[in-house]
mmCIF file of C-alpha atoms in Angstrom:
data_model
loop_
_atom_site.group_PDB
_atom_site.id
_atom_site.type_symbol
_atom_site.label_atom_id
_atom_site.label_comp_id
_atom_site.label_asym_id
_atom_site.label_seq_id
_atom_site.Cartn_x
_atom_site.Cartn_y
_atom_site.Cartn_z
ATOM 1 C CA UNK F 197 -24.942 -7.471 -4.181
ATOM 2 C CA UNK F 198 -20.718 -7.586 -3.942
ATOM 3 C CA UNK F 199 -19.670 -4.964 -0.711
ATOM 4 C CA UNK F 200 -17.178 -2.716 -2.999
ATOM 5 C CA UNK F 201 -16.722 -0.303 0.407
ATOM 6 C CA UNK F 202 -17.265 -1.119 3.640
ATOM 7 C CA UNK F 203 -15.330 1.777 5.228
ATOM 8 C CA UNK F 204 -16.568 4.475 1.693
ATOM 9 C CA UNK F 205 -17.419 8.048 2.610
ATOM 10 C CA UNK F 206 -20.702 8.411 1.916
ATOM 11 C CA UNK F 207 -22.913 11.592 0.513
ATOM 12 C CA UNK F 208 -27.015 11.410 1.014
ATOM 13 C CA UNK F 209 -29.060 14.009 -1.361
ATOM 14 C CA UNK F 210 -32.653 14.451 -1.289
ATOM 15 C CA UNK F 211 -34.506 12.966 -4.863
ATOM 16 C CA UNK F 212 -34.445 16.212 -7.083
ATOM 17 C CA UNK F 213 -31.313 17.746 -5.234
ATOM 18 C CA UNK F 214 -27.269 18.071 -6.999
ATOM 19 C CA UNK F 215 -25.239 16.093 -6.173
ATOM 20 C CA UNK F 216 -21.555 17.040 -5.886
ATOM 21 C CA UNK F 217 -18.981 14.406 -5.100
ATOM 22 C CA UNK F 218 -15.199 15.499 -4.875
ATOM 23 C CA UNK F 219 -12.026 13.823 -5.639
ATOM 24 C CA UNK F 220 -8.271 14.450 -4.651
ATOM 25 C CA UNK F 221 -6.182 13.093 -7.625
ATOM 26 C CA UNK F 222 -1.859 12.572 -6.223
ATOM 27 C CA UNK F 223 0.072 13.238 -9.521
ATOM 28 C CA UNK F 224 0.302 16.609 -11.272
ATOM 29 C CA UNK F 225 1.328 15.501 -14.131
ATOM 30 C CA UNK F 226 -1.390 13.214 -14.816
ATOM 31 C CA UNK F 227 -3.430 14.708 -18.308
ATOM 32 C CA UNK F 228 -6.555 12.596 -18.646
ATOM 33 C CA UNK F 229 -9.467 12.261 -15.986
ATOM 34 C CA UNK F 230 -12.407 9.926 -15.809
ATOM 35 C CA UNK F 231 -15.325 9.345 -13.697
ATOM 36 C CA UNK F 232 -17.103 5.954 -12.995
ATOM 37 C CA UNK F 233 -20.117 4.892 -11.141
ATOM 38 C CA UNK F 234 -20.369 1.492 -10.071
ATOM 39 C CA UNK F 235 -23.749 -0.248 -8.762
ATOM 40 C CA UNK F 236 -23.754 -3.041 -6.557
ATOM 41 C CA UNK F 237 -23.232 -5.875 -7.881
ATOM 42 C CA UNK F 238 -21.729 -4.651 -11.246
ATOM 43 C CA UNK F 239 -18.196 -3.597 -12.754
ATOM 44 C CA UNK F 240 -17.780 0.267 -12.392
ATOM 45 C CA UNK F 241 -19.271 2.290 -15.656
ATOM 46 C CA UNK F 242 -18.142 5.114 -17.373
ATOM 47 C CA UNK F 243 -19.961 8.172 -16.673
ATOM 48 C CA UNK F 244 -17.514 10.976 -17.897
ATOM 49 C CA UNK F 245 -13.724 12.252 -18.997
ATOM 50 C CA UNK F 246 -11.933 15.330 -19.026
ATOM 51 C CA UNK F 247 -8.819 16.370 -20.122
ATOM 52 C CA UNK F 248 -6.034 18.112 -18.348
ATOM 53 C CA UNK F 249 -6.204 21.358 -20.908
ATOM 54 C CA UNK F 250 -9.603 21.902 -19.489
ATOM 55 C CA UNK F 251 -11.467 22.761 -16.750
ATOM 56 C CA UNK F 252 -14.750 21.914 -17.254
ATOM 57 C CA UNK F 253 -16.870 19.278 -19.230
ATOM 58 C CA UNK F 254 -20.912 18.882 -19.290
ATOM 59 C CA UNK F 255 -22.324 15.384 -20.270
ATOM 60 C CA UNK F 256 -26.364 14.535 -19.853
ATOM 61 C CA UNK F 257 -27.397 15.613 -16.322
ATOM 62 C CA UNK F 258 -23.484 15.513 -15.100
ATOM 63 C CA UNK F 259 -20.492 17.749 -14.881
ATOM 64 C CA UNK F 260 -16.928 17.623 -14.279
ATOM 65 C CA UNK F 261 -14.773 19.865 -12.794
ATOM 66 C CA UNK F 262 -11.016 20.279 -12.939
ATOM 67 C CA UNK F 263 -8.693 22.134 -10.720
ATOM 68 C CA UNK F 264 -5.382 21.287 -11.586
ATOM 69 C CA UNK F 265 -3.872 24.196 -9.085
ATOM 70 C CA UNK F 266 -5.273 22.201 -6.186
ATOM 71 C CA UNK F 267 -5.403 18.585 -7.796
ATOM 72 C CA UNK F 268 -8.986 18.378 -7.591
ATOM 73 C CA UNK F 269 -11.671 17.017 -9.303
ATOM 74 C CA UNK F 270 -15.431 17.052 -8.834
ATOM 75 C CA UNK F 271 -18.542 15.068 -10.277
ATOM 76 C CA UNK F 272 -21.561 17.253 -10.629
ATOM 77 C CA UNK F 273 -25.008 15.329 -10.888
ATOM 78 C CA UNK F 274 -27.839 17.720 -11.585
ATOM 79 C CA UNK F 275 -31.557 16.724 -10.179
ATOM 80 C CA UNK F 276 -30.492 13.588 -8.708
ATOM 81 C CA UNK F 277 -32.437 10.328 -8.715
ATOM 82 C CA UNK F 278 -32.968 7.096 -7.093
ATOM 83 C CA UNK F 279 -31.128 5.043 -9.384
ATOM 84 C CA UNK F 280 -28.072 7.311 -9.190
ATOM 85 C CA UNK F 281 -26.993 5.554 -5.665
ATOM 86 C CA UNK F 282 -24.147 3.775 -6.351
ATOM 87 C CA UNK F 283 -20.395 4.171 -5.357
ATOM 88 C CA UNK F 284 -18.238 6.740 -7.536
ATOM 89 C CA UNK F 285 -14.830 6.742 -8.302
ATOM 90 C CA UNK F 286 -12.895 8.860 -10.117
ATOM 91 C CA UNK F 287 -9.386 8.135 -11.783
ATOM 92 C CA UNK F 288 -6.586 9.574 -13.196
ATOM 93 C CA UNK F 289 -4.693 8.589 -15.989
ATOM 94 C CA UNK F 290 -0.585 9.101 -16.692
ATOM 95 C CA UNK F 291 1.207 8.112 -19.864
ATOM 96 C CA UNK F 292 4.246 6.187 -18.438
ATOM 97 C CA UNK F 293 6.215 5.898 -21.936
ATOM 98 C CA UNK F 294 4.588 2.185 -22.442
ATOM 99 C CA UNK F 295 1.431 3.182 -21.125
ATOM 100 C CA UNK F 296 -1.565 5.095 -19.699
ATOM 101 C CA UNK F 297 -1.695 4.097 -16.054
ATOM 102 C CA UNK F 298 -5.285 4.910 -14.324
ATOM 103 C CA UNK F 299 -4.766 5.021 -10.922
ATOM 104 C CA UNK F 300 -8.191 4.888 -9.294
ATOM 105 C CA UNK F 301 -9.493 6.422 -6.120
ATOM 106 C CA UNK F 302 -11.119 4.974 -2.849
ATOM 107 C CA UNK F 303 -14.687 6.012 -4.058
ATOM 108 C CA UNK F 304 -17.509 7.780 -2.501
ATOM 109 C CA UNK F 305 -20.737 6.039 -1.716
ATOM 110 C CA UNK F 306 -23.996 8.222 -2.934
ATOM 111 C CA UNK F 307 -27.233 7.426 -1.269
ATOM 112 C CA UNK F 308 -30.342 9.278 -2.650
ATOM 113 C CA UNK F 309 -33.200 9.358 -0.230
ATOM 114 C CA UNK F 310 -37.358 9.907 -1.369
ATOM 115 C CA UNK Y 153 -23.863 -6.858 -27.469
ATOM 116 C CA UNK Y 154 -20.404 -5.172 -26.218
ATOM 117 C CA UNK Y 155 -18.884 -6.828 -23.201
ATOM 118 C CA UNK Y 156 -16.224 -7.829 -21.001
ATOM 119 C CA UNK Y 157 -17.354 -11.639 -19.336
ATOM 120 C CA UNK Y 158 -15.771 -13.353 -16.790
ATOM 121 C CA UNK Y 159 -16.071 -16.661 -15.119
ATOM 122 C CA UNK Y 160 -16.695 -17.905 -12.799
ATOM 123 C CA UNK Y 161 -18.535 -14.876 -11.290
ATOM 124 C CA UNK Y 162 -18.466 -16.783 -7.247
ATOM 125 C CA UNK Y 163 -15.671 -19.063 -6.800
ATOM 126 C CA UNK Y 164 -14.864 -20.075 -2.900
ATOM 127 C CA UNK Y 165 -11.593 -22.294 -3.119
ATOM 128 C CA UNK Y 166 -8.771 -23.491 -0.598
ATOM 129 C CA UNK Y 167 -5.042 -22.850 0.162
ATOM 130 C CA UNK Y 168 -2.940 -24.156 -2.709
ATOM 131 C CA UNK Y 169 -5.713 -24.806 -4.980
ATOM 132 C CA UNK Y 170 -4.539 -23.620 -8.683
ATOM 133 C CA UNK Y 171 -7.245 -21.584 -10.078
ATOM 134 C CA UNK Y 172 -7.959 -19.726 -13.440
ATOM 135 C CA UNK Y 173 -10.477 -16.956 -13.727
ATOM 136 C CA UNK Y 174 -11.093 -16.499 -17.330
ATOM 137 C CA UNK Y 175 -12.053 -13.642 -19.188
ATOM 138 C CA UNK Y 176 -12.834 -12.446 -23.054
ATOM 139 C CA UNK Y 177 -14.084 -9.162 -24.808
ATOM 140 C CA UNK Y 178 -15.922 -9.291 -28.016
ATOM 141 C CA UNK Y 179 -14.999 -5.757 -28.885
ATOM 142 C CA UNK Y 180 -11.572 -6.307 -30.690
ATOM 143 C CA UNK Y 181 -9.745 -4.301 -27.813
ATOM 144 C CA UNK Y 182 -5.887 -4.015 -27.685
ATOM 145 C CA UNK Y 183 -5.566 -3.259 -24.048
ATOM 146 C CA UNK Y 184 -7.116 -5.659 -21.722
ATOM 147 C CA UNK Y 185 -5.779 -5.282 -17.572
ATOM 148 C CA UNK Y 186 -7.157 -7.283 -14.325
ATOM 149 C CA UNK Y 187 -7.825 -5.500 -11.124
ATOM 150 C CA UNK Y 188 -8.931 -6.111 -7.558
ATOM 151 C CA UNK Y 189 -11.082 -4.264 -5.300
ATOM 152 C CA UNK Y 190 -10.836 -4.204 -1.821
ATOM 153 C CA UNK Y 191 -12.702 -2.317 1.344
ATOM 154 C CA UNK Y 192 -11.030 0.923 1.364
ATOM 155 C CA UNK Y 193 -8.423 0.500 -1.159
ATOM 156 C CA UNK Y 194 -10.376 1.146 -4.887
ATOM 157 C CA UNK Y 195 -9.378 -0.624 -7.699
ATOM 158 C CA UNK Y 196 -5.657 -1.784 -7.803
ATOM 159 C CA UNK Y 197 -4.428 -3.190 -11.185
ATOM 160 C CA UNK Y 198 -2.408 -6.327 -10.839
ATOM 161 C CA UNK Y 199 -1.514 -6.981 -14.703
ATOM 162 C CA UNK Y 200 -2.210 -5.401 -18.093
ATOM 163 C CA UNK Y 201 -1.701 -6.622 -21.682
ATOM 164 C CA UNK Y 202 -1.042 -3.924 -24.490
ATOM 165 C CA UNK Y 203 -1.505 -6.524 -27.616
ATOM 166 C CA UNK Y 204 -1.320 -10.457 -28.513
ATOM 167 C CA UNK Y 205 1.628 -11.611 -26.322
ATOM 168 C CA UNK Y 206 2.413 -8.348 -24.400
ATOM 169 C CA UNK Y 207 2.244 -8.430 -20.512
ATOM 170 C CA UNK Y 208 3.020 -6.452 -17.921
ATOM 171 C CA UNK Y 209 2.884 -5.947 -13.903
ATOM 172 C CA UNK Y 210 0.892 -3.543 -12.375
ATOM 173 C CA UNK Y 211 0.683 -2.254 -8.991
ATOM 174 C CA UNK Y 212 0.025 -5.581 -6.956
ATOM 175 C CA UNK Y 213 1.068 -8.525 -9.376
ATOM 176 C CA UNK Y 214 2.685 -11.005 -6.962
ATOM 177 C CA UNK Y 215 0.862 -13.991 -6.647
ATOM 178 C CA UNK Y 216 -0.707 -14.004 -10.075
ATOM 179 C CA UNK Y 217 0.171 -14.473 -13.573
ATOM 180 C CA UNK Y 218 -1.372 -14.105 -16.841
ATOM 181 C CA UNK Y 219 -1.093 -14.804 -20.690
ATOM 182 C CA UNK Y 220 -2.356 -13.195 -23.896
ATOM 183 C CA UNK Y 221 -2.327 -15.875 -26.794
ATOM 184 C CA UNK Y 222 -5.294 -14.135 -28.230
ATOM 185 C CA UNK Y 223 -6.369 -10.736 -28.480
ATOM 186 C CA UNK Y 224 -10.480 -11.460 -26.700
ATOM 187 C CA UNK Y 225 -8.836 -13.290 -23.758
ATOM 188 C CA UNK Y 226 -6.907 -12.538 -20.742
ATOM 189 C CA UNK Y 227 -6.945 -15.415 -17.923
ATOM 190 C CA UNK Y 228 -5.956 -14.543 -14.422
ATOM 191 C CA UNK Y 229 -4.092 -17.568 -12.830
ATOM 192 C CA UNK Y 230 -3.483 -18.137 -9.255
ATOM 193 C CA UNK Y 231 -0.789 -20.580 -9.135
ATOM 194 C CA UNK Y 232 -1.170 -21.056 -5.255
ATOM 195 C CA UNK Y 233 -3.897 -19.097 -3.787
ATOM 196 C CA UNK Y 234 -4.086 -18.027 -0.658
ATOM 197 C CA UNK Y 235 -6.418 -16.093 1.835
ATOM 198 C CA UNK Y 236 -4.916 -12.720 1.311
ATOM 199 C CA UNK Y 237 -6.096 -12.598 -2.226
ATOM 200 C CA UNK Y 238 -9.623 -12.646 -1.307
ATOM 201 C CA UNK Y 239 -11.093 -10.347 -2.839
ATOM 202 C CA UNK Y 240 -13.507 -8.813 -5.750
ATOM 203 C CA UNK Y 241 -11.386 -9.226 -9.408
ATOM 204 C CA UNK Y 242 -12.444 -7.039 -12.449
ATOM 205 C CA UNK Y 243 -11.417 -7.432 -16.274
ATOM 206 C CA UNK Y 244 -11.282 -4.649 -18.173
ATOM 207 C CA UNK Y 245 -10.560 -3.697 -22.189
ATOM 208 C CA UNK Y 246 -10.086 -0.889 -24.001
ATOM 209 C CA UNK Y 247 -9.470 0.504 -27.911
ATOM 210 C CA UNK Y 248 -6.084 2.419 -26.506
ATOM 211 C CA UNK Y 249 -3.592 2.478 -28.433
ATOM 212 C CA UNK Y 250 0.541 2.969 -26.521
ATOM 213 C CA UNK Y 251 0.005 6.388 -25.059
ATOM 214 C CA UNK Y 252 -3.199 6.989 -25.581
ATOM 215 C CA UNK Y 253 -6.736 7.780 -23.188
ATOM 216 C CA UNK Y 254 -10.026 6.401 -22.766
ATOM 217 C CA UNK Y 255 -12.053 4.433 -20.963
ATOM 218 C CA UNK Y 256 -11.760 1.241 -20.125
ATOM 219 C CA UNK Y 257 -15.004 -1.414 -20.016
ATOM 220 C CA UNK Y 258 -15.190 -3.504 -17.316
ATOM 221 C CA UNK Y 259 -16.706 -6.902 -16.584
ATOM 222 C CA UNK Y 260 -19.271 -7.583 -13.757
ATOM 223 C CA UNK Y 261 -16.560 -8.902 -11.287
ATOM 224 C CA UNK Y 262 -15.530 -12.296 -9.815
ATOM 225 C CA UNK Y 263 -15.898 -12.705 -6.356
ATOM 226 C CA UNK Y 264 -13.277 -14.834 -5.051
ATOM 227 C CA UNK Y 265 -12.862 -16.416 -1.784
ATOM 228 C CA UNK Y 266 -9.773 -18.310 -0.236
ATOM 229 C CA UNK Y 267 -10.334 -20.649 2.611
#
Protein backbone atom coordinates (compact mmCIF):
# COMPACT_ATOMS: atom_id res chain seq x y z
CA UNK A 1 0.00 0.00 0.00
CA UNK A 2 1.07 4.03 -0.71
CA UNK A 3 3.36 5.24 2.72
CA UNK A 4 0.97 8.42 3.52
CA UNK A 5 3.37 8.99 6.92
CA UNK A 6 6.52 7.89 7.46
CA UNK A 7 7.37 10.22 10.38
CA UNK A 8 2.97 10.04 11.74
CA UNK A 9 2.43 9.90 15.48
CA UNK A 10 1.04 6.88 16.09
CA UNK A 11 -1.75 5.62 18.84
CA UNK A 12 -2.02 1.54 19.53
CA UNK A 13 -5.48 0.43 21.36
CA UNK A 14 -6.26 -2.96 22.37
CA UNK A 15 -9.40 -4.65 19.99
CA UNK A 16 -12.53 -3.61 22.12
CA UNK A 17 -10.75 -0.46 23.70
CA UNK A 18 -11.71 3.74 22.69
CA UNK A 19 -9.89 5.17 20.85
CA UNK A 20 -9.23 8.90 21.23
CA UNK A 21 -7.12 10.72 18.69
CA UNK A 22 -6.56 14.59 19.16
CA UNK A 23 -6.09 17.39 16.82
CA UNK A 24 -4.67 21.04 17.15
CA UNK A 25 -6.54 23.12 14.47
CA UNK A 26 -4.25 27.02 13.81
CA UNK A 27 -7.14 29.43 12.88
CA UNK A 28 -9.85 30.61 15.27
CA UNK A 29 -11.91 31.70 13.03
CA UNK A 30 -12.29 28.65 11.13
CA UNK A 31 -16.40 27.43 11.54
CA UNK A 32 -16.60 23.97 9.99
CA UNK A 33 -14.59 20.76 11.14
CA UNK A 34 -14.20 17.38 9.55
CA UNK A 35 -12.62 14.17 10.28
CA UNK A 36 -11.16 11.62 7.73
CA UNK A 37 -9.68 8.24 7.94
CA UNK A 38 -7.59 7.12 5.27
CA UNK A 39 -6.44 3.30 4.71
CA UNK A 40 -3.46 2.42 2.98
CA UNK A 41 -3.62 2.45 -0.19
CA UNK A 42 -6.85 4.58 -0.57
CA UNK A 43 -7.91 8.42 -0.74
CA UNK A 44 -8.81 9.63 2.86
CA UNK A 45 -12.79 9.03 3.75
CA UNK A 46 -15.11 10.95 5.51
CA UNK A 47 -15.85 9.79 8.86
CA UNK A 48 -17.46 12.92 10.57
CA UNK A 49 -18.18 17.00 10.71
CA UNK A 50 -18.91 19.42 13.22
CA UNK A 51 -19.67 22.80 13.26
CA UNK A 52 -18.09 25.66 15.06
CA UNK A 53 -21.58 26.52 17.10
CA UNK A 54 -21.11 23.19 18.68
CA UNK A 55 -19.24 21.24 20.79
CA UNK A 56 -20.05 17.94 20.36
CA UNK A 57 -21.38 15.54 17.56
CA UNK A 58 -22.08 11.55 17.84
CA UNK A 59 -22.07 9.53 14.50
CA UNK A 60 -22.17 5.38 14.54
CA UNK A 61 -19.48 4.19 17.00
CA UNK A 62 -17.57 7.81 16.73
CA UNK A 63 -17.55 11.17 18.37
CA UNK A 64 -16.27 14.52 17.89
CA UNK A 65 -15.25 16.93 20.14
CA UNK A 66 -14.80 20.67 19.86
CA UNK A 67 -12.94 23.06 22.00
CA UNK A 68 -12.82 26.18 20.36
CA UNK A 69 -11.21 27.99 23.70
CA UNK A 70 -8.13 25.84 23.18
CA UNK A 71 -8.42 25.11 19.30
CA UNK A 72 -8.84 21.57 19.77
CA UNK A 73 -10.47 18.88 18.33
CA UNK A 74 -10.78 15.19 19.15
CA UNK A 75 -12.03 11.91 17.30
CA UNK A 76 -13.68 9.52 19.66
CA UNK A 77 -13.92 5.79 18.37
CA UNK A 78 -15.92 3.66 20.76
CA UNK A 79 -15.00 -0.33 20.97
CA UNK A 80 -12.38 -0.17 18.48
CA UNK A 81 -11.65 -2.77 15.81
CA UNK A 82 -9.17 -4.19 13.55
CA UNK A 83 -10.22 -2.59 10.52
CA UNK A 84 -10.23 0.84 12.17
CA UNK A 85 -6.18 1.07 11.69
CA UNK A 86 -5.66 3.52 9.35
CA UNK A 87 -4.16 7.12 9.47
CA UNK A 88 -6.62 10.04 10.66
CA UNK A 89 -6.67 13.43 9.82
CA UNK A 90 -8.69 15.99 10.77
CA UNK A 91 -9.31 19.42 8.92
CA UNK A 92 -10.56 22.62 9.25
CA UNK A 93 -12.43 24.57 7.01
CA UNK A 94 -12.46 28.74 6.54
CA UNK A 95 -14.71 30.64 4.17
CA UNK A 96 -12.16 32.98 2.45
CA UNK A 97 -14.90 35.25 0.56
CA UNK A 98 -14.42 32.91 -2.75
CA UNK A 99 -14.15 29.92 -0.84
CA UNK A 100 -14.06 27.27 1.93
CA UNK A 101 -10.39 26.49 2.39
CA UNK A 102 -9.76 22.98 4.36
CA UNK A 103 -6.57 23.10 5.64
CA UNK A 104 -5.68 19.56 6.68
CA UNK A 105 -3.53 18.26 9.47
CA UNK A 106 -0.34 15.97 9.62
CA UNK A 107 -2.49 12.89 10.70
CA UNK A 108 -2.20 10.37 13.36
CA UNK A 109 -1.51 6.76 12.58
CA UNK A 110 -3.99 4.24 14.66
CA UNK A 111 -2.81 0.73 15.07
CA UNK A 112 -5.31 -1.71 16.76
CA UNK A 113 -3.66 -4.74 18.20
CA UNK A 114 -5.69 -8.51 18.95
CA UNK B 1 -21.45 3.98 -8.25
CA UNK B 2 -20.20 7.55 -6.81
CA UNK B 3 -16.57 8.29 -7.45
CA UNK B 4 -13.69 10.38 -7.99
CA UNK B 5 -11.08 8.25 -10.67
CA UNK B 6 -7.85 9.09 -11.55
CA UNK B 7 -5.25 7.87 -13.90
CA UNK B 8 -2.81 6.71 -14.08
CA UNK B 9 -2.80 5.42 -10.45
CA UNK B 10 1.58 4.58 -10.71
CA UNK B 11 3.30 6.72 -13.08
CA UNK B 12 7.39 6.81 -12.69
CA UNK B 13 8.57 9.51 -15.33
CA UNK B 14 11.84 11.67 -15.95
CA UNK B 15 13.04 15.33 -15.69
CA UNK B 16 11.24 17.42 -18.29
CA UNK B 17 8.84 14.87 -19.28
CA UNK B 18 5.25 16.71 -19.76
CA UNK B 19 2.76 14.71 -17.97
CA UNK B 20 -1.11 14.84 -17.40
CA UNK B 21 -2.79 13.05 -14.57
CA UNK B 22 -6.38 12.99 -15.39
CA UNK B 23 -9.25 12.91 -13.31
CA UNK B 24 -13.37 12.89 -13.52
CA UNK B 25 -16.34 12.62 -10.96
CA UNK B 26 -19.60 11.20 -11.97
CA UNK B 27 -21.42 12.98 -9.21
CA UNK B 28 -22.24 16.39 -10.94
CA UNK B 29 -19.92 18.25 -8.34
CA UNK B 30 -19.16 22.03 -8.66
CA UNK B 31 -16.00 22.07 -6.67
CA UNK B 32 -13.34 19.76 -7.75
CA UNK B 33 -9.39 20.64 -6.09
CA UNK B 34 -5.99 18.47 -6.49
CA UNK B 35 -3.77 17.84 -3.56
CA UNK B 36 -0.50 16.20 -2.62
CA UNK B 37 0.54 14.26 0.26
CA UNK B 38 3.77 14.09 1.56
CA UNK B 39 5.69 12.32 4.77
CA UNK B 40 4.93 14.65 7.46
CA UNK B 41 3.25 17.39 5.72
CA UNK B 42 -0.78 16.09 5.24
CA UNK B 43 -2.57 17.00 2.42
CA UNK B 44 -1.56 20.36 0.72
CA UNK B 45 -3.96 21.64 -2.03
CA UNK B 46 -2.19 22.86 -5.09
CA UNK B 47 -5.36 24.05 -7.27
CA UNK B 48 -9.15 24.13 -6.97
CA UNK B 49 -11.94 24.79 -9.50
CA UNK B 50 -15.31 26.36 -8.18
CA UNK B 51 -17.40 25.71 -11.64
CA UNK B 52 -16.86 25.13 -15.60
CA UNK B 53 -13.88 27.46 -16.32
CA UNK B 54 -13.07 28.71 -12.76
CA UNK B 55 -9.49 28.06 -11.36
CA UNK B 56 -7.63 28.94 -8.72
CA UNK B 57 -4.12 28.44 -6.74
CA UNK B 58 -3.92 26.86 -3.66
CA UNK B 59 -1.28 26.53 -1.19
CA UNK B 60 1.60 24.91 -3.37
CA UNK B 61 0.57 25.56 -7.13
CA UNK B 62 3.95 26.29 -8.76
CA UNK B 63 4.90 23.83 -11.08
CA UNK B 64 1.44 22.72 -12.11
CA UNK B 65 -1.45 23.88 -13.98
CA UNK B 66 -4.88 22.87 -14.60
CA UNK B 67 -8.13 23.44 -16.71
CA UNK B 68 -11.87 22.96 -16.22
CA UNK B 69 -13.63 22.75 -19.75
CA UNK B 70 -16.11 20.44 -18.21
CA UNK B 71 -17.70 20.18 -15.02
CA UNK B 72 -16.60 15.82 -14.35
CA UNK B 73 -12.96 16.66 -15.20
CA UNK B 74 -10.07 18.33 -13.71
CA UNK B 75 -6.50 17.31 -15.29
CA UNK B 76 -3.38 18.04 -13.36
CA UNK B 77 -0.53 18.98 -15.84
CA UNK B 78 3.07 19.02 -15.13
CA UNK B 79 4.53 21.07 -17.76
CA UNK B 80 8.19 20.13 -16.69
CA UNK B 81 8.35 17.75 -13.91
CA UNK B 82 10.83 17.42 -11.74
CA UNK B 83 12.02 15.30 -8.67
CA UNK B 84 10.69 17.56 -6.02
CA UNK B 85 7.16 16.87 -7.03
CA UNK B 86 7.34 13.33 -6.16
CA UNK B 87 4.87 12.60 -4.39
CA UNK B 88 1.21 10.96 -3.67
CA UNK B 89 -1.61 13.36 -5.75
CA UNK B 90 -5.36 13.19 -4.71
CA UNK B 91 -8.55 14.55 -6.65
CA UNK B 92 -11.22 15.53 -4.83
CA UNK B 93 -15.10 16.92 -5.57
CA UNK B 94 -17.63 18.22 -3.75
CA UNK B 95 -21.59 19.59 -4.03
CA UNK B 96 -20.29 23.13 -2.31
CA UNK B 97 -21.61 25.78 -3.38
CA UNK B 98 -19.22 29.66 -2.89
CA UNK B 99 -19.14 29.72 0.87
CA UNK B 100 -20.44 26.82 1.74
CA UNK B 101 -19.18 23.28 3.93
CA UNK B 102 -18.96 19.74 3.36
CA UNK B 103 -17.02 17.13 2.56
CA UNK B 104 -15.11 16.60 -0.10
CA UNK B 105 -14.73 12.86 -1.95
CA UNK B 106 -11.57 11.90 -2.83
CA UNK B 107 -10.03 9.59 -5.42
CA UNK B 108 -7.69 6.62 -4.58
CA UNK B 109 -4.45 8.65 -5.31
CA UNK B 110 -1.74 8.72 -8.03
CA UNK B 111 1.51 7.86 -7.07
CA UNK B 112 3.94 9.76 -8.95
CA UNK B 113 7.56 9.42 -9.26
CA UNK B 114 10.22 11.81 -10.92
CA UNK B 115 13.53 10.40 -11.91
Amino acid sequence: GESVGLHLPTLSVQEGDNSIINCAYSNSASDYFIWYKQESGKGPQFIIDIRSNMDKRQGQRVTVLLNKTVKHLSLQIAATQPGDSAVYFCAESLYTGTASKLTFGTGTRLQVTL
Amino acid sequence: EAQVTQNPRYLITVTGKKLTVTCSQNMNHEYMSWYRQDPGLGLRQIYYSMNVEVTDKGDVPEGYKVSRKEKRNFPLILESPSPNQTSLYFCASSPWGQGEHGELFFGEGSRLTVL
